[in-house]
Amino acid sequence: MRGKQELIDKLTGIRSSRRSYYSELNAMVEEMQKKNKQLEVINQLTQIHVNKSWEEVSIYIASQLSQVLTFDRFVLTLIDHSDLFFYISEQDGANWSCHLVKRQNQTGTTMSITEFKKLLKREISDSYGTSVCLQNQAGKIYGFLTLLNREKVEYPQEEFQFYKRIGEHVRVSIENILLFKDVSEKVKIEAQLIQSAKMAALGEMAAGIAHELNSPLTAILGNVQLLMREIKDGRLGKMLTDIYQCGLRSKKIIQNLLAFSRQEEYQFENIHLCDVVEDVLSLVGYQLSVSGISIKKETDLTIPHVRGSRHQIEQVLINLLLNAKDAVQGKSNPEVIVGTCLTCLEERHYVSVYVRDNGVGIEEEHISQIFNPFFTTKEKMKGTGLGLSVSLGIAESHGGKLLVDSKVNEYSQFSLLLPIQSIEGGE
Ligand SMILES: Nc1ncnc2c1ncn2[C@@H]1O[C@H](COP(=O)(O)OP(=O)(O)OP(=O)(O)O)[C@@H](O)[C@H]1O
Ligand SMILES: [Mg+2]
């Protein structure tokens, strides 16, 4: 019992000569804990992942800082040429959120901390900011870290020093991210260049081959048709029909290739999508209904005219309808809906023609590939994989879009959007 008491006395320092020993020890322990926490935070801040978005980086820094400093909001500011990006993070309960505010940098491509403070006062007038700058090794300021408080806060000298040190540590991580983004951007641009060069070469080659094949194929088809008139039945008749079908298929591929390489010239005119729907249904509607597919029309006759190539828009619609026909094959109540409507996307107005089917749908991992040339999930002799890539090319050449929405085993909907204002602008 006596030993225990002695130990307590020693630890608390009650019998020591300095009366304040206990509170000093306490303060020391608290100080040590705080320093430990600060070191931990610094350590965490050097481990920001390079592939994070700036919003994620801002939230990460804010959440780490909130463990050792008190503030209402945190801002990561980055200077990119003549633009300033403010990534403002704040906490709501356990969740952090971040929003971006973009401003022009009136002072050129860099900014001093005094100029930044002035700007911050103007932009965020309801709060007081405490900022440190992010400076590269050449001394150029490329960003700031700011703690925002609704009330004026004077951080103790020691906390402010710590905050400055944070700036130095975060700087390294941020520079790594900037470097990573720069390199990734360059790699991406290079890949795009290679891709477009490949496409251009492919287009040129396709156009050459298509022209070469077109004439002999016309002769083959013509002669086979003549022979088919004479020999209708038997083995020979069937063989001729096969030759004719294969010839037609080859012609379709050639036409697709020609359109794909955009070697054909098309006239732009004022067109009404409902007329196009009527024309196309008179061409392929029969083919669909004899396969037992019910076709529904949802056309809105009040939509405005747009400028475009009737032939090309028809081609897109035919591609979409044939895809829908393939997709509903084997379904118990096959149905294809063709409709037109007005639609608004990213604050722009479009007229839309859509094809919806209740077929097999598209698997999520295929969605990003279906517009690539030669991508097909159909059997070897059935699909060339060019329909959608040609259609997308046509949509883009009209300043429009080709959108897809699908759920496996439920439905697929493709919508061709054409901008309304193009009627005034012309082509
Ligand atoms: N309505 C749809 N439902 C389900 N899958 C679809 C639909 N439309 C397109 N797809 C998928 O997208 C792929 C690419 O379509 P695309 O029209 O480009 O080529 P294709 O139909 O296979 O061949 P082609 O049109 O050249 O004869 C299809 O193979 C199919 O997997
Ligand atoms: Mg197709």
Short mmCIF file of N, CA, C and O and ligand atoms in Angstrom, two decimals, residues 249 252 256 319-320 323-324 326-327 357 359-362 366 370-372 375-378 382-389 406 412 414, ligand 1:
data_model
loop_
_atom_site.label_atom_id
_atom_site.label_comp_id
_atom_site.label_asym_id
_atom_site.label_seq_id
_atom_site.Cartn_x
_atom_site.Cartn_y
_atom_site.Cartn_z
N ARG A 249 -24.62 -8.61 -99.82
CA ARG A 249 -23.96 -8.34 -98.54
C ARG A 249 -22.63 -7.59 -98.77
O ARG A 249 -22.32 -6.63 -98.08
N LYS A 252 -23.28 -4.07 -99.49
CA LYS A 252 -23.63 -3.31 -98.29
C LYS A 252 -22.34 -2.90 -97.55
O LYS A 252 -22.19 -1.77 -97.10
N ASN A 256 -21.05 0.85 -96.83
CA ASN A 256 -20.70 1.29 -95.47
C ASN A 256 -19.29 1.83 -95.42
O ASN A 256 -19.02 2.84 -94.78
N ASN A 319 -29.72 1.80 -90.03
CA ASN A 319 -28.77 1.05 -89.20
C ASN A 319 -29.38 0.75 -87.83
O ASN A 319 -29.27 -0.37 -87.32
N LEU A 320 -30.02 1.77 -87.25
CA LEU A 320 -30.58 1.58 -85.90
C LEU A 320 -31.72 0.57 -85.93
O LEU A 320 -31.85 -0.27 -85.03
N ASN A 323 -30.36 -2.96 -86.36
CA ASN A 323 -29.79 -3.42 -85.09
C ASN A 323 -30.90 -3.84 -84.14
O ASN A 323 -30.79 -4.86 -83.44
N ALA A 324 -31.97 -3.02 -84.11
CA ALA A 324 -33.10 -3.33 -83.22
C ALA A 324 -33.72 -4.66 -83.63
O ALA A 324 -34.07 -5.50 -82.79
N ASP A 326 -32.27 -7.19 -85.09
CA ASP A 326 -31.40 -8.29 -84.63
C ASP A 326 -31.54 -8.51 -83.13
O ASP A 326 -31.50 -9.64 -82.65
N ALA A 327 -31.70 -7.38 -82.40
CA ALA A 327 -31.71 -7.48 -80.93
C ALA A 327 -32.96 -8.16 -80.39
O ALA A 327 -32.92 -8.80 -79.34
N ASP A 357 -35.91 -0.71 -78.57
CA ASP A 357 -36.37 -2.09 -78.73
C ASP A 357 -36.37 -2.79 -77.38
O ASP A 357 -35.69 -2.35 -76.45
N GLY A 359 -35.20 -5.75 -76.81
CA GLY A 359 -34.39 -6.93 -77.12
C GLY A 359 -33.37 -7.28 -76.05
O GLY A 359 -33.57 -7.01 -74.86
N VAL A 360 -32.25 -7.83 -76.50
CA VAL A 360 -31.26 -8.40 -75.59
C VAL A 360 -30.52 -7.36 -74.74
O VAL A 360 -29.95 -7.69 -73.70
N GLY A 361 -30.53 -6.10 -75.19
CA GLY A 361 -29.79 -5.07 -74.45
C GLY A 361 -28.29 -5.19 -74.69
O GLY A 361 -27.82 -6.12 -75.35
N ILE A 362 -27.54 -4.24 -74.11
CA ILE A 362 -26.09 -4.21 -74.35
C ILE A 362 -25.36 -4.32 -73.01
O ILE A 362 -25.68 -3.59 -72.07
N HIS A 366 -19.58 -3.49 -73.02
CA HIS A 366 -19.58 -3.29 -74.48
C HIS A 366 -19.97 -1.88 -74.88
O HIS A 366 -19.64 -1.45 -75.98
N ILE A 370 -19.18 -0.14 -78.71
CA ILE A 370 -20.09 -0.37 -79.84
C ILE A 370 -19.94 0.63 -80.97
O ILE A 370 -20.29 0.34 -82.10
N PHE A 371 -19.41 1.84 -80.68
CA PHE A 371 -19.25 2.82 -81.75
C PHE A 371 -17.90 2.68 -82.47
O PHE A 371 -17.63 3.42 -83.40
N ASN A 372 -17.07 1.77 -82.00
CA ASN A 372 -15.79 1.56 -82.67
C ASN A 372 -16.00 0.80 -83.98
O ASN A 372 -16.78 -0.15 -84.01
N PHE A 375 -16.46 -3.26 -84.46
CA PHE A 375 -16.86 -3.97 -83.22
C PHE A 375 -18.22 -4.59 -83.46
O PHE A 375 -19.20 -3.91 -83.79
N THR A 376 -18.30 -5.89 -83.31
CA THR A 376 -19.59 -6.56 -83.46
C THR A 376 -19.65 -7.76 -82.53
O THR A 376 -18.63 -8.37 -82.22
N THR A 377 -20.87 -8.05 -82.06
CA THR A 377 -21.04 -9.26 -81.25
C THR A 377 -21.83 -10.29 -82.07
O THR A 377 -22.21 -11.32 -81.57
N LYS A 378 -22.05 -9.91 -83.35
CA LYS A 378 -22.87 -10.80 -84.18
C LYS A 378 -22.01 -11.86 -84.85
O LYS A 378 -20.79 -11.71 -84.95
N LYS A 382 -22.86 -12.17 -90.19
CA LYS A 382 -24.03 -11.32 -89.97
C LYS A 382 -23.72 -9.83 -89.81
O LYS A 382 -24.39 -8.99 -90.39
N GLY A 383 -22.73 -9.55 -89.03
CA GLY A 383 -22.45 -8.13 -88.78
C GLY A 383 -21.05 -7.73 -89.21
O GLY A 383 -20.10 -8.49 -89.06
N THR A 384 -20.91 -6.51 -89.75
CA THR A 384 -19.57 -6.03 -90.09
C THR A 384 -19.03 -5.15 -88.97
O THR A 384 -17.85 -4.85 -88.93
N GLY A 385 -19.92 -4.70 -88.11
CA GLY A 385 -19.49 -3.83 -87.00
C GLY A 385 -19.24 -2.41 -87.45
O GLY A 385 -18.53 -1.65 -86.79
N LEU A 386 -19.82 -2.04 -88.60
CA LEU A 386 -19.60 -0.67 -89.08
C LEU A 386 -20.82 0.23 -88.89
O LEU A 386 -20.70 1.45 -88.92
N GLY A 387 -22.01 -0.38 -88.73
CA GLY A 387 -23.26 0.39 -88.67
C GLY A 387 -23.20 1.57 -87.72
O GLY A 387 -23.45 2.71 -88.10
N LEU A 388 -22.84 1.32 -86.47
CA LEU A 388 -22.88 2.40 -85.48
C LEU A 388 -21.74 3.40 -85.66
O LEU A 388 -21.91 4.59 -85.41
N SER A 389 -20.56 2.91 -86.09
CA SER A 389 -19.46 3.86 -86.24
C SER A 389 -19.76 4.81 -87.40
O SER A 389 -19.49 6.01 -87.32
N SER A 406 -29.22 1.58 -72.37
CA SER A 406 -29.61 0.18 -72.51
C SER A 406 -29.52 -0.56 -71.18
O SER A 406 -28.75 -0.19 -70.30
N SER A 412 -32.97 -1.41 -75.37
CA SER A 412 -31.90 -0.53 -75.86
C SER A 412 -32.58 0.63 -76.54
O SER A 412 -33.59 0.45 -77.23
N PHE A 414 -31.47 4.02 -78.91
CA PHE A 414 -30.48 4.86 -79.57
C PHE A 414 -31.19 6.14 -80.01
O PHE A 414 -32.28 6.07 -80.58
N1 LIG B 1 -30.35 -2.32 -80.43
C1 LIG B 1 -29.31 -3.04 -79.99
N2 LIG B 1 -29.46 -3.96 -79.01
C2 LIG B 1 -28.42 -4.68 -78.56
N3 LIG B 1 -27.16 -4.56 -79.02
C3 LIG B 1 -26.93 -3.65 -79.99
C4 LIG B 1 -27.97 -2.85 -80.53
N4 LIG B 1 -27.44 -2.03 -81.46
C5 LIG B 1 -26.12 -2.31 -81.50
N5 LIG B 1 -25.81 -3.29 -80.65
C6 LIG B 1 -24.47 -3.87 -80.39
O1 LIG B 1 -23.49 -3.04 -81.00
C7 LIG B 1 -22.70 -3.78 -81.91
C8 LIG B 1 -22.24 -2.88 -83.02
O2 LIG B 1 -23.35 -2.46 -83.82
P1 LIG B 1 -23.11 -2.03 -85.31
O3 LIG B 1 -24.39 -1.63 -85.90
O4 LIG B 1 -21.98 -1.04 -85.35
O5 LIG B 1 -22.53 -3.34 -85.99
P2 LIG B 1 -23.32 -4.68 -86.32
O6 LIG B 1 -24.80 -4.47 -86.25
O7 LIG B 1 -22.73 -5.76 -85.50
O8 LIG B 1 -22.88 -4.89 -87.84
P3 LIG B 1 -23.40 -4.06 -89.12
O9 LIG B 1 -24.34 -3.00 -88.63
O10 LIG B 1 -22.17 -3.44 -89.70
O11 LIG B 1 -24.02 -5.06 -89.97
C9 LIG B 1 -23.59 -4.93 -82.33
O12 LIG B 1 -22.84 -6.04 -82.78
C10 LIG B 1 -24.33 -5.24 -81.03
O13 LIG B 1 -23.53 -6.00 -80.16
#
